[in-house]
Amino acid sequence: MTGRQVDEQALEWAIRAADPLFDDWDGLTGWLEADPGNHDRYDDALAAMAEARDRVAAMPVQTAPVAANDERPVRHGFWRWGGSATAAMLVAVVGVSVWSERSQPYAVETAPGEQRTVQLADGSEVVLAGGSRVTLDRADARVASVERGEMLFRVRHDAAHPFRVTAGDTQMVDLGTVFDVTRDPGRVRIAVAEGAVMVAPDGAKLRLDPGQAVVASGGELRRQSATDVGGWREGRLTFDNAPLSDVARDLTRELGRTVRADPALADRPFSGTIDIRSLRNDPARLGRLLGVSVRIDGEAWVLGDDR
Amino acid sequence: MSVPMSSNGLEAVYLANRDKLVRFLAARGAGDAAEDLVNDLWLKISTSSSSGPIANPLSYLFRAADTLMIDRYRAKRQGEKREQDWYELRGSGEASSEPVGERVIGAQQEVAKVAAVLARLGARREAIFRRARIDGVSQRQIAAELGVSLSTVEADLRIATRALIELKDELQ
């Protein structure tokens, strides 16, 4: 962002201090005091590290030494830079950061092609599509952080304690609701089936009613219409003028098999509904549906030009 | 390992180490505002309604101070970015659909490059990076989980972090 090189010593301190057991704060103070430029170098290193973290978090887990679909405790503590820290929100962010040290976050994850329903203590539920991951909090059933993939929230409304969902830099609160959140690298989409959702409650305050959706990308919000919200739970994927690259990404999530679009076709729009079950082992059928050829490349299906 | 901590206990630790926290905040970039910030910080911590065990109260306070400075840095950077976006928007006259398409391709290229870096790093370094940075697990625990030495985890984490940061320079 700044174009500045990340300083080696600063990065060393940043990595050490990020460890939850780090306690050499005197040492860090001493290093910071040694040069008036060190605190800028340290901030740059922390920011670069957070960006690296976000980049990896957006990638599917390839190695999976810890099994997917496994509820394991995670501690984010202070090291999550979630939320949109507008100046107006600064106080709230500090409050949340302090509080989250005492929260009990845990993650729920699905493998591609799998679905999973999580019941929350307040009676709400989250249905995860394949290849998705959400962070929840045992200490507070009214918060969720969408780490990647797609999920449907069926929220029990409580006006006094709105349900807050974070997906990257995008925040939303329910206004009595069934809604779907998709997070892919650089893009968050929110679609409402029932009730209403307020997106960016601390900023744009954009209200979504049933049948409405919004895409947050590159710092801007764009409205869309939403059809068949959560249809993926019944094996249906509905697209309205979606680029083939998006279709391929959603298919990857639901089929549990890599589907990718040839770069030449990535932007070609597709409208229609795909029944996942009917084409699980039938690439030719998918090809006819999308009007493309499907080439088999190892485990992956590649969408290419018809001719 | 973690000891339940009454707010009085935390307050005692705060009072005994207040000067150190001020010094840390000043060195961390707060300068003359460090005194005010440490007061704000303590107010927020002491009035926070949730309570729970705190393993290391002093580290907890330093961590909170560090986070405060991270948030300030982020708010400043986002303000700068907004301003820049605004000027760019004004300069280009309208938001055409073309940059959006370019962004889509850019995102795909980024994913491919991250995947390539992770493949080059190998499964163990990727797993260590994910456990440390995404799950927030301590290096000591990761070493125990993987059955490797702490120094191996430290070295792997350093290499993985460096490679992923250098990737950013490449992307721009």
Coordinates of C-alpha atoms in Angstrom, one line a residue:
Chain A
M1 CA 0.0 0.0 0.0
T2 CA 2.8 2.4 0.9
G3 CA 5.4 0.8 -1.3
R4 CA 7.7 0.8 1.6
Q5 CA 9.8 -2.3 2.2
V6 CA 9.0 -4.2 5.3
D7 CA 11.9 -3.8 7.7
E8 CA 13.5 -7.1 8.8
Q9 CA 13.8 -6.3 12.5
A10 CA 10.3 -4.8 12.6
L11 CA 8.9 -8.0 11.1
E12 CA 10.8 -10.1 13.5
W13 CA 9.2 -8.2 16.4
A14 CA 5.8 -8.2 14.8
I15 CA 5.9 -12.0 14.4
R16 CA 7.1 -12.5 18.0
A17 CA 4.5 -10.1 19.5
A18 CA 1.7 -11.7 17.5
D19 CA 2.2 -14.9 19.5
P20 CA -0.4 -15.1 22.3
L21 CA 2.3 -16.1 24.8
F22 CA 4.5 -13.2 23.9
D23 CA 5.5 -11.2 27.0
D24 CA 8.7 -9.4 26.2
W25 CA 7.0 -6.0 26.1
D26 CA 9.9 -4.3 27.8
G27 CA 12.1 -5.6 25.0
L28 CA 9.7 -4.3 22.4
T29 CA 9.5 -0.9 24.1
G30 CA 13.3 -0.8 24.1
W31 CA 13.5 -1.5 20.4
L32 CA 10.8 1.1 19.6
E33 CA 12.7 3.7 21.6
A34 CA 16.0 2.9 19.9
D35 CA 15.0 4.7 16.7
P36 CA 12.2 7.2 16.2
G37 CA 11.3 5.5 12.9
N38 CA 10.8 2.1 14.4
H39 CA 7.2 2.5 15.4
D40 CA 6.3 3.3 11.7
R41 CA 8.3 0.2 10.6
Y42 CA 6.5 -1.9 13.2
D43 CA 3.0 -0.6 12.1
D44 CA 3.9 -1.4 8.4
A45 CA 5.1 -4.8 9.4
L46 CA 1.9 -5.5 11.3
A47 CA -0.2 -4.3 8.4
A48 CA 1.7 -6.4 5.9
M49 CA 1.3 -9.4 8.1
A50 CA -2.5 -8.8 8.4
E51 CA -2.7 -8.6 4.6
A52 CA -0.7 -11.9 4.3
R53 CA -3.1 -13.5 6.8
D54 CA -6.2 -12.3 4.9
R55 CA -4.8 -13.6 1.6
V56 CA -4.2 -17.1 3.0
A57 CA -7.5 -17.1 4.9
A58 CA -9.2 -16.6 1.6
M59 CA -7.6 -19.7 0.1
P60 CA -9.1 -23.2 0.5
V61 CA -7.2 -25.4 2.9
Q62 CA -5.2 -27.7 0.7
T63 CA -3.3 -29.7 3.2
A64 CA -6.0 -30.0 5.8
P65 CA -3.9 -31.7 8.6
V66 CA -6.6 -30.7 10.9
A67 CA -9.8 -32.2 9.4
A68 CA -12.4 -30.0 7.8
N69 CA -15.8 -30.2 9.4
D70 CA -14.1 -30.2 12.8
E71 CA -15.1 -27.8 15.5
R72 CA -11.9 -26.6 17.0
P73 CA -11.3 -23.7 19.2
V74 CA -9.6 -20.7 17.8
R75 CA -8.3 -17.6 19.5
H76 CA -8.2 -14.5 17.5
G77 CA -7.7 -12.2 20.4
F78 CA -6.3 -8.9 19.2
W79 CA -5.0 -10.1 15.9
R80 CA -8.2 -9.9 13.9
W81 CA -8.4 -6.7 12.0
G82 CA -12.1 -7.3 11.2
G83 CA -14.7 -4.7 10.8
S84 CA -14.6 -1.3 9.1
A85 CA -12.7 0.9 11.4
T86 CA -14.0 4.3 10.3
A87 CA -13.0 7.1 12.6
A88 CA -16.5 7.1 14.1
M89 CA -16.2 3.4 15.0
L90 CA -12.8 3.7 16.6
V91 CA -14.1 3.7 20.2
A92 CA -16.3 0.7 19.4
V93 CA -13.4 -1.2 17.8
V94 CA -11.3 -0.7 20.9
G95 CA -14.1 -1.9 23.0
V96 CA -14.6 -5.0 20.9
S97 CA -10.9 -5.8 20.8
V98 CA -10.6 -5.7 24.6
W99 CA -13.7 -7.8 24.9
S100 CA -12.7 -10.4 22.3
E101 CA -9.8 -11.4 24.5
R102 CA -12.4 -12.8 26.8
S103 CA -14.6 -14.2 24.1
Q104 CA -14.5 -17.9 23.2
P105 CA -14.3 -18.0 19.4
Y106 CA -14.6 -21.3 17.6
A107 CA -14.7 -22.1 13.9
V108 CA -16.9 -24.4 11.9
E109 CA -15.8 -25.5 8.5
T110 CA -17.1 -27.6 5.7
A111 CA -15.3 -29.5 2.9
P112 CA -16.3 -28.7 -0.7
G113 CA -19.5 -30.6 -1.6
E114 CA -20.6 -30.9 2.1
Q115 CA -23.4 -29.0 4.0
R116 CA -23.7 -28.5 7.6
T117 CA -26.2 -26.8 10.0
V118 CA -25.0 -25.2 13.2
Q119 CA -27.5 -24.5 16.0
L120 CA -26.7 -21.4 18.1
A121 CA -27.6 -21.0 21.7
D122 CA -30.1 -18.2 21.0
G123 CA -32.2 -20.4 18.7
S124 CA -30.7 -19.0 15.5
E125 CA -29.0 -21.3 13.0
V126 CA -26.4 -21.1 10.3
V127 CA -26.4 -23.5 7.3
L128 CA -22.9 -23.7 5.7
A129 CA -22.5 -24.5 2.0
G130 CA -19.5 -26.6 0.9
G131 CA -16.0 -25.2 1.2
S132 CA -17.0 -22.6 3.8
R133 CA -15.9 -21.4 7.2
V134 CA -17.5 -19.3 9.9
T135 CA -16.2 -18.2 13.3
L136 CA -18.7 -18.1 16.1
D137 CA -18.4 -17.3 19.8
R138 CA -19.5 -19.5 22.7
A139 CA -19.6 -16.4 24.9
D140 CA -21.9 -14.5 22.5
A141 CA -24.4 -16.4 20.2
R142 CA -25.3 -13.1 18.4
V143 CA -22.1 -12.6 16.5
A144 CA -20.6 -14.5 13.5
S145 CA -17.7 -13.9 11.2
V146 CA -17.9 -15.3 7.6
E147 CA -14.3 -16.4 6.8
R148 CA -15.0 -17.8 3.4
G149 CA -17.7 -19.5 1.3
E150 CA -21.4 -19.2 1.5
M151 CA -23.9 -19.6 4.4
L152 CA -27.5 -19.0 5.2
F153 CA -28.4 -17.3 8.5
R154 CA -31.8 -18.0 10.0
V155 CA -31.8 -15.5 12.8
R156 CA -34.1 -15.3 15.8
H157 CA -34.8 -11.6 16.0
D158 CA -34.2 -9.7 19.2
A159 CA -34.4 -6.0 18.6
A160 CA -32.5 -5.4 21.9
H161 CA -29.6 -7.6 20.7
P162 CA -29.3 -7.5 17.0
F163 CA -27.4 -10.4 15.4
R164 CA -24.2 -9.0 13.9
V165 CA -22.4 -10.6 11.0
T166 CA -19.0 -9.6 9.7
A167 CA -17.6 -10.7 6.4
G168 CA -14.2 -9.1 5.8
D169 CA -14.7 -5.4 5.9
T170 CA -18.5 -5.6 5.5
Q171 CA -20.7 -5.6 8.5
M172 CA -24.5 -6.3 8.8
V173 CA -27.2 -6.6 11.4
D174 CA -30.4 -8.5 11.1
L175 CA -33.8 -6.9 11.3
G176 CA -35.6 -10.2 11.7
T177 CA -34.3 -12.4 9.1
V178 CA -33.3 -15.2 6.8
F179 CA -30.3 -14.1 4.7
D180 CA -27.4 -15.5 2.8
V181 CA -23.8 -14.3 3.0
T182 CA -21.0 -15.3 0.4
R183 CA -17.4 -14.3 0.9
D184 CA -14.8 -14.8 -1.8
P185 CA -11.5 -13.1 -2.1
G186 CA -12.2 -9.4 -2.5
R187 CA -15.9 -9.8 -2.7
V188 CA -18.8 -10.2 -0.2
R189 CA -22.4 -10.8 -1.3
I190 CA -25.5 -10.5 1.0
A191 CA -28.9 -11.7 -0.2
V192 CA -32.1 -11.5 1.9
A193 CA -34.9 -14.2 1.8
E194 CA -37.1 -13.1 4.6
G195 CA -37.2 -10.0 6.9
A196 CA -34.5 -7.4 6.4
V197 CA -30.8 -6.8 6.9
M198 CA -29.0 -3.6 7.4
V199 CA -25.5 -3.6 5.8
A200 CA -22.8 -1.3 7.1
P201 CA -24.9 -0.3 10.2
D202 CA -22.1 2.1 11.2
G203 CA -21.7 3.6 7.7
A204 CA -23.9 3.5 4.6
K205 CA -26.8 1.9 6.6
L206 CA -28.1 0.1 3.5
R207 CA -31.3 -1.7 4.1
L208 CA -32.0 -4.9 2.2
D209 CA -35.5 -6.3 1.9
P210 CA -36.5 -9.8 0.6
G211 CA -35.4 -10.4 -2.9
Q212 CA -32.6 -7.8 -2.6
A213 CA -28.9 -8.3 -2.6
V214 CA -25.8 -6.2 -2.4
V215 CA -22.2 -6.9 -3.5
A216 CA -19.4 -5.3 -1.5
S217 CA -16.2 -5.2 -3.5
G218 CA -13.3 -2.8 -3.6
G219 CA -14.8 -0.6 -0.9
E220 CA -18.1 0.0 -2.8
L221 CA -21.6 -1.5 -2.3
R222 CA -23.6 -2.4 -5.4
R223 CA -27.3 -3.4 -5.3
Q224 CA -28.5 -6.6 -7.1
S225 CA -31.7 -8.5 -7.2
A226 CA -31.7 -11.8 -5.4
T227 CA -33.6 -14.9 -6.6
D228 CA -33.8 -18.3 -5.0
V229 CA -31.9 -17.2 -1.9
G230 CA -30.4 -20.3 -0.2
G231 CA -31.5 -22.6 -3.0
W232 CA -28.1 -24.3 -2.8
R233 CA -29.4 -26.1 0.3
E234 CA -31.8 -28.1 -2.0
G235 CA -29.0 -28.5 -4.6
R236 CA -30.1 -25.6 -6.8
L237 CA -27.8 -22.8 -8.0
T238 CA -29.6 -19.8 -9.6
F239 CA -27.7 -17.2 -11.5
D240 CA -28.8 -13.9 -13.0
N241 CA -26.3 -12.6 -15.5
A242 CA -23.4 -14.0 -13.5
P243 CA -20.0 -14.3 -15.1
L244 CA -18.9 -17.9 -15.7
S245 CA -16.0 -17.4 -13.3
D246 CA -18.6 -16.9 -10.5
V247 CA -20.6 -19.9 -11.7
A248 CA -17.5 -22.0 -11.7
R249 CA -16.6 -20.9 -8.2
D250 CA -20.1 -21.7 -6.8
L251 CA -20.1 -25.1 -8.6
T252 CA -16.7 -25.9 -7.0
R253 CA -18.3 -25.2 -3.6
E254 CA -21.3 -27.4 -4.1
L255 CA -19.8 -30.2 -6.2
G256 CA -16.7 -30.8 -4.1
R257 CA -14.7 -30.8 -7.3
T258 CA -12.7 -28.0 -8.8
V259 CA -14.6 -26.3 -11.7
R260 CA -12.9 -23.4 -13.4
A261 CA -13.7 -21.3 -16.4
D262 CA -11.2 -20.8 -19.3
P263 CA -9.9 -17.2 -18.8
A264 CA -11.3 -16.3 -22.3
L265 CA -14.8 -17.2 -21.1
A266 CA -14.5 -16.0 -17.5
D267 CA -16.7 -12.9 -18.1
R268 CA -19.4 -14.5 -20.3
P269 CA -22.7 -14.0 -18.5
F270 CA -25.0 -16.9 -17.5
S271 CA -28.6 -16.8 -16.3
G272 CA -30.5 -19.8 -15.2
T273 CA -30.8 -22.5 -12.5
I274 CA -28.5 -25.5 -12.2
D275 CA -29.6 -28.7 -10.4
I276 CA -26.4 -29.9 -8.8
R277 CA -27.5 -33.5 -8.2
S278 CA -28.2 -34.2 -11.8
L279 CA -24.7 -33.3 -13.0
R280 CA -22.6 -34.5 -10.2
N281 CA -20.9 -37.1 -12.5
D282 CA -22.0 -35.7 -15.8
P283 CA -19.8 -33.0 -17.1
A284 CA -21.3 -33.1 -20.5
R285 CA -24.7 -32.2 -19.1
L286 CA -23.2 -29.2 -17.4
G287 CA -21.7 -28.2 -20.7
R288 CA -25.0 -28.3 -22.5
L289 CA -26.6 -26.3 -19.7
L290 CA -24.0 -23.5 -19.8
G291 CA -23.5 -23.6 -23.5
V292 CA -19.8 -24.5 -23.2
S293 CA -17.5 -27.5 -23.6
V294 CA -16.3 -29.2 -20.4
R295 CA -12.8 -30.5 -20.5
I296 CA -11.5 -32.9 -17.8
D297 CA -8.1 -31.9 -16.4
G298 CA -7.1 -34.3 -13.7
E299 CA -9.7 -33.9 -11.0
A300 CA -10.9 -30.6 -12.4
W301 CA -13.6 -29.6 -14.9
V302 CA -12.6 -26.8 -17.2
L303 CA -15.3 -24.8 -18.9
G304 CA -14.1 -23.9 -22.4
D305 CA -15.5 -22.6 -25.6
D306 CA -18.1 -24.8 -27.4
R307 CA -16.2 -25.0 -30.7
Chain B
M1 CA -2.6 -21.8 33.5
S2 CA -5.1 -19.0 33.5
V3 CA -6.1 -17.6 36.8
P4 CA -9.4 -15.9 37.4
M5 CA -8.8 -12.3 37.9
S6 CA -11.0 -9.9 39.7
S7 CA -11.1 -6.4 38.3
N8 CA -9.3 -5.2 41.5
G9 CA -6.5 -7.6 40.7
L10 CA -6.2 -6.2 37.2
E11 CA -6.4 -2.7 38.5
A12 CA -3.5 -3.3 40.9
V13 CA -1.4 -4.6 37.9
Y14 CA -2.5 -1.6 35.9
L15 CA -1.5 0.9 38.6
A16 CA 1.8 -0.8 39.3
N17 CA 2.7 -0.7 35.6
R18 CA 1.0 2.4 34.4
D19 CA 4.3 4.2 33.7
K20 CA 5.6 1.3 31.6
L21 CA 2.4 1.4 29.6
V22 CA 2.7 5.1 29.0
R23 CA 6.3 4.6 27.9
F24 CA 5.3 1.8 25.5
L25 CA 2.5 3.9 24.0
A26 CA 4.8 6.9 23.5
A27 CA 7.4 4.7 21.8
R28 CA 4.7 3.0 19.8
G29 CA 3.9 6.3 18.1
A30 CA 1.5 8.1 20.5
G31 CA 4.1 10.6 21.6
D32 CA 2.6 13.2 23.9
A33 CA -0.8 11.7 23.7
A34 CA 0.3 8.6 25.5
E35 CA -0.9 9.8 29.0
D36 CA -4.4 10.5 27.6
L37 CA -4.5 7.2 25.7
V38 CA -3.5 5.1 28.7
N39 CA -6.4 6.7 30.7
D40 CA -8.8 6.0 27.9
L41 CA -7.6 2.5 27.6
W42 CA -8.0 1.8 31.3
L43 CA -11.5 3.3 31.3
K44 CA -12.5 1.0 28.4
I45 CA -11.0 -2.1 30.1
S46 CA -12.4 -1.4 33.5
T47 CA -15.9 -0.6 32.3
S48 CA -16.0 -3.6 29.9
S49 CA -19.0 -5.6 31.1
S50 CA -17.7 -9.1 30.2
S51 CA -15.3 -10.8 32.6
G52 CA -13.2 -13.9 32.3
P53 CA -9.9 -15.4 33.3
I54 CA -6.9 -13.5 32.1
A55 CA -3.8 -15.7 31.9
N56 CA -1.2 -12.9 32.1
P57 CA -2.7 -9.5 33.3
L58 CA 0.3 -7.4 32.4
S59 CA 0.6 -8.9 28.9
Y60 CA -3.1 -8.4 28.6
L61 CA -2.7 -4.6 29.3
F62 CA 0.2 -4.3 26.9
R63 CA -1.7 -6.2 24.2
A64 CA -4.7 -3.9 24.6
A65 CA -2.3 -0.9 24.3
D66 CA -0.8 -2.3 21.2
T67 CA -4.2 -3.0 19.7
L68 CA -5.2 0.6 20.4
M69 CA -2.3 1.8 18.3
I70 CA -3.1 -0.7 15.5
D71 CA -6.6 0.6 15.3
R72 CA -5.4 4.2 15.2
Y73 CA -3.0 3.3 12.4
R74 CA -5.8 1.5 10.5
A75 CA -8.3 4.3 10.9
K76 CA -5.7 6.8 9.6
R77 CA -4.8 4.6 6.6
Q78 CA -8.4 4.0 5.7
G79 CA -9.1 7.7 5.9
E80 CA -6.2 8.3 3.5
K81 CA -7.5 5.6 1.2
R82 CA -11.0 7.0 1.1
E83 CA -9.7 10.4 0.2
Q84 CA -7.6 8.9 -2.6
D85 CA -10.6 6.8 -3.9
W86 CA -12.7 9.9 -3.9
Y87 CA -10.2 11.9 -6.0
E88 CA -9.9 9.0 -8.4
L89 CA -13.6 8.8 -8.8
R90 CA -13.9 12.5 -9.4
G91 CA -11.0 12.3 -11.8
S92 CA -12.4 9.5 -14.0
G93 CA -15.7 11.2 -14.2
E94 CA -17.8 8.0 -13.9
A95 CA -17.4 4.5 -12.6
S96 CA -17.3 2.5 -15.8
S97 CA -17.8 -1.3 -15.8
E98 CA -14.4 -1.9 -17.2
P99 CA -12.4 -1.5 -14.0
V100 CA -14.7 -3.9 -12.3
G101 CA -13.9 -6.5 -14.9
E102 CA -10.2 -5.8 -14.5
R103 CA -10.6 -6.2 -10.8
V104 CA -12.2 -9.6 -11.3
I105 CA -9.3 -10.8 -13.4
G106 CA -6.9 -9.2 -10.9
A107 CA -8.5 -11.2 -8.0
Q108 CA -8.2 -14.4 -10.0
Q109 CA -4.5 -13.8 -10.7
E110 CA -3.9 -13.0 -7.0
V111 CA -5.5 -16.3 -6.0
A112 CA -3.3 -18.2 -8.4
K113 CA -0.2 -16.4 -7.1
V114 CA -1.1 -17.1 -3.5
A115 CA -1.7 -20.7 -4.4
A116 CA 1.7 -20.9 -6.1
V117 CA 3.5 -19.3 -3.1
L118 CA 1.8 -21.8 -0.7
A119 CA 2.7 -24.7 -2.9
R120 CA 6.3 -23.5 -2.9
L121 CA 6.3 -23.2 0.9
G122 CA 5.0 -26.7 1.4
A123 CA 2.4 -28.2 3.6
R124 CA 4.1 -27.8 6.9
R125 CA 4.9 -24.1 6.6
E126 CA 1.4 -23.4 5.3
A127 CA -0.1 -25.3 8.2
I128 CA 2.1 -23.5 10.7
F129 CA 1.2 -20.1 9.2
R130 CA -2.5 -20.9 9.3
R131 CA -2.4 -22.2 12.9
A132 CA -0.5 -19.1 14.0
R133 CA -2.0 -16.3 12.0
I134 CA -5.6 -17.5 11.3
D135 CA -6.3 -19.7 14.3
G136 CA -4.2 -17.6 16.7
V137 CA -2.5 -20.6 18.3
S138 CA 0.8 -20.1 20.1
Q139 CA 4.1 -21.2 18.5
R140 CA 4.8 -23.4 21.5
Q141 CA 1.4 -25.3 21.0
I142 CA 2.0 -25.6 17.2
A143 CA 5.4 -27.2 17.9
A144 CA 3.7 -29.7 20.2
E145 CA 0.9 -30.4 17.7
L146 CA 3.3 -31.1 14.9
G147 CA 5.9 -32.8 17.0
V148 CA 8.7 -30.4 15.8
S149 CA 10.9 -28.1 17.8
L150 CA 9.9 -24.5 18.7
S151 CA 12.8 -23.1 16.7
T152 CA 11.5 -25.0 13.6
V153 CA 8.1 -23.4 14.0
E154 CA 9.8 -20.0 14.5
A155 CA 11.9 -20.4 11.4
D156 CA 9.0 -21.7 9.3
L157 CA 6.7 -18.9 10.4
R158 CA 9.4 -16.3 9.5
I159 CA 9.9 -17.8 6.0
A160 CA 6.2 -18.2 5.3
T161 CA 5.4 -14.6 6.5
R162 CA 8.3 -13.2 4.4
A163 CA 7.2 -15.1 1.3
L164 CA 3.6 -14.0 1.6
I165 CA 4.6 -10.4 2.2
E166 CA 6.9 -10.3 -0.8
L167 CA 4.0 -11.7 -2.9
K168 CA 2.3 -8.4 -2.2
D169 CA 5.1 -6.4 -3.8
E170 CA 4.8 -8.7 -6.8
L171 CA 1.1 -8.1 -7.1
Q172 CA 1.4 -4.4 -7.3

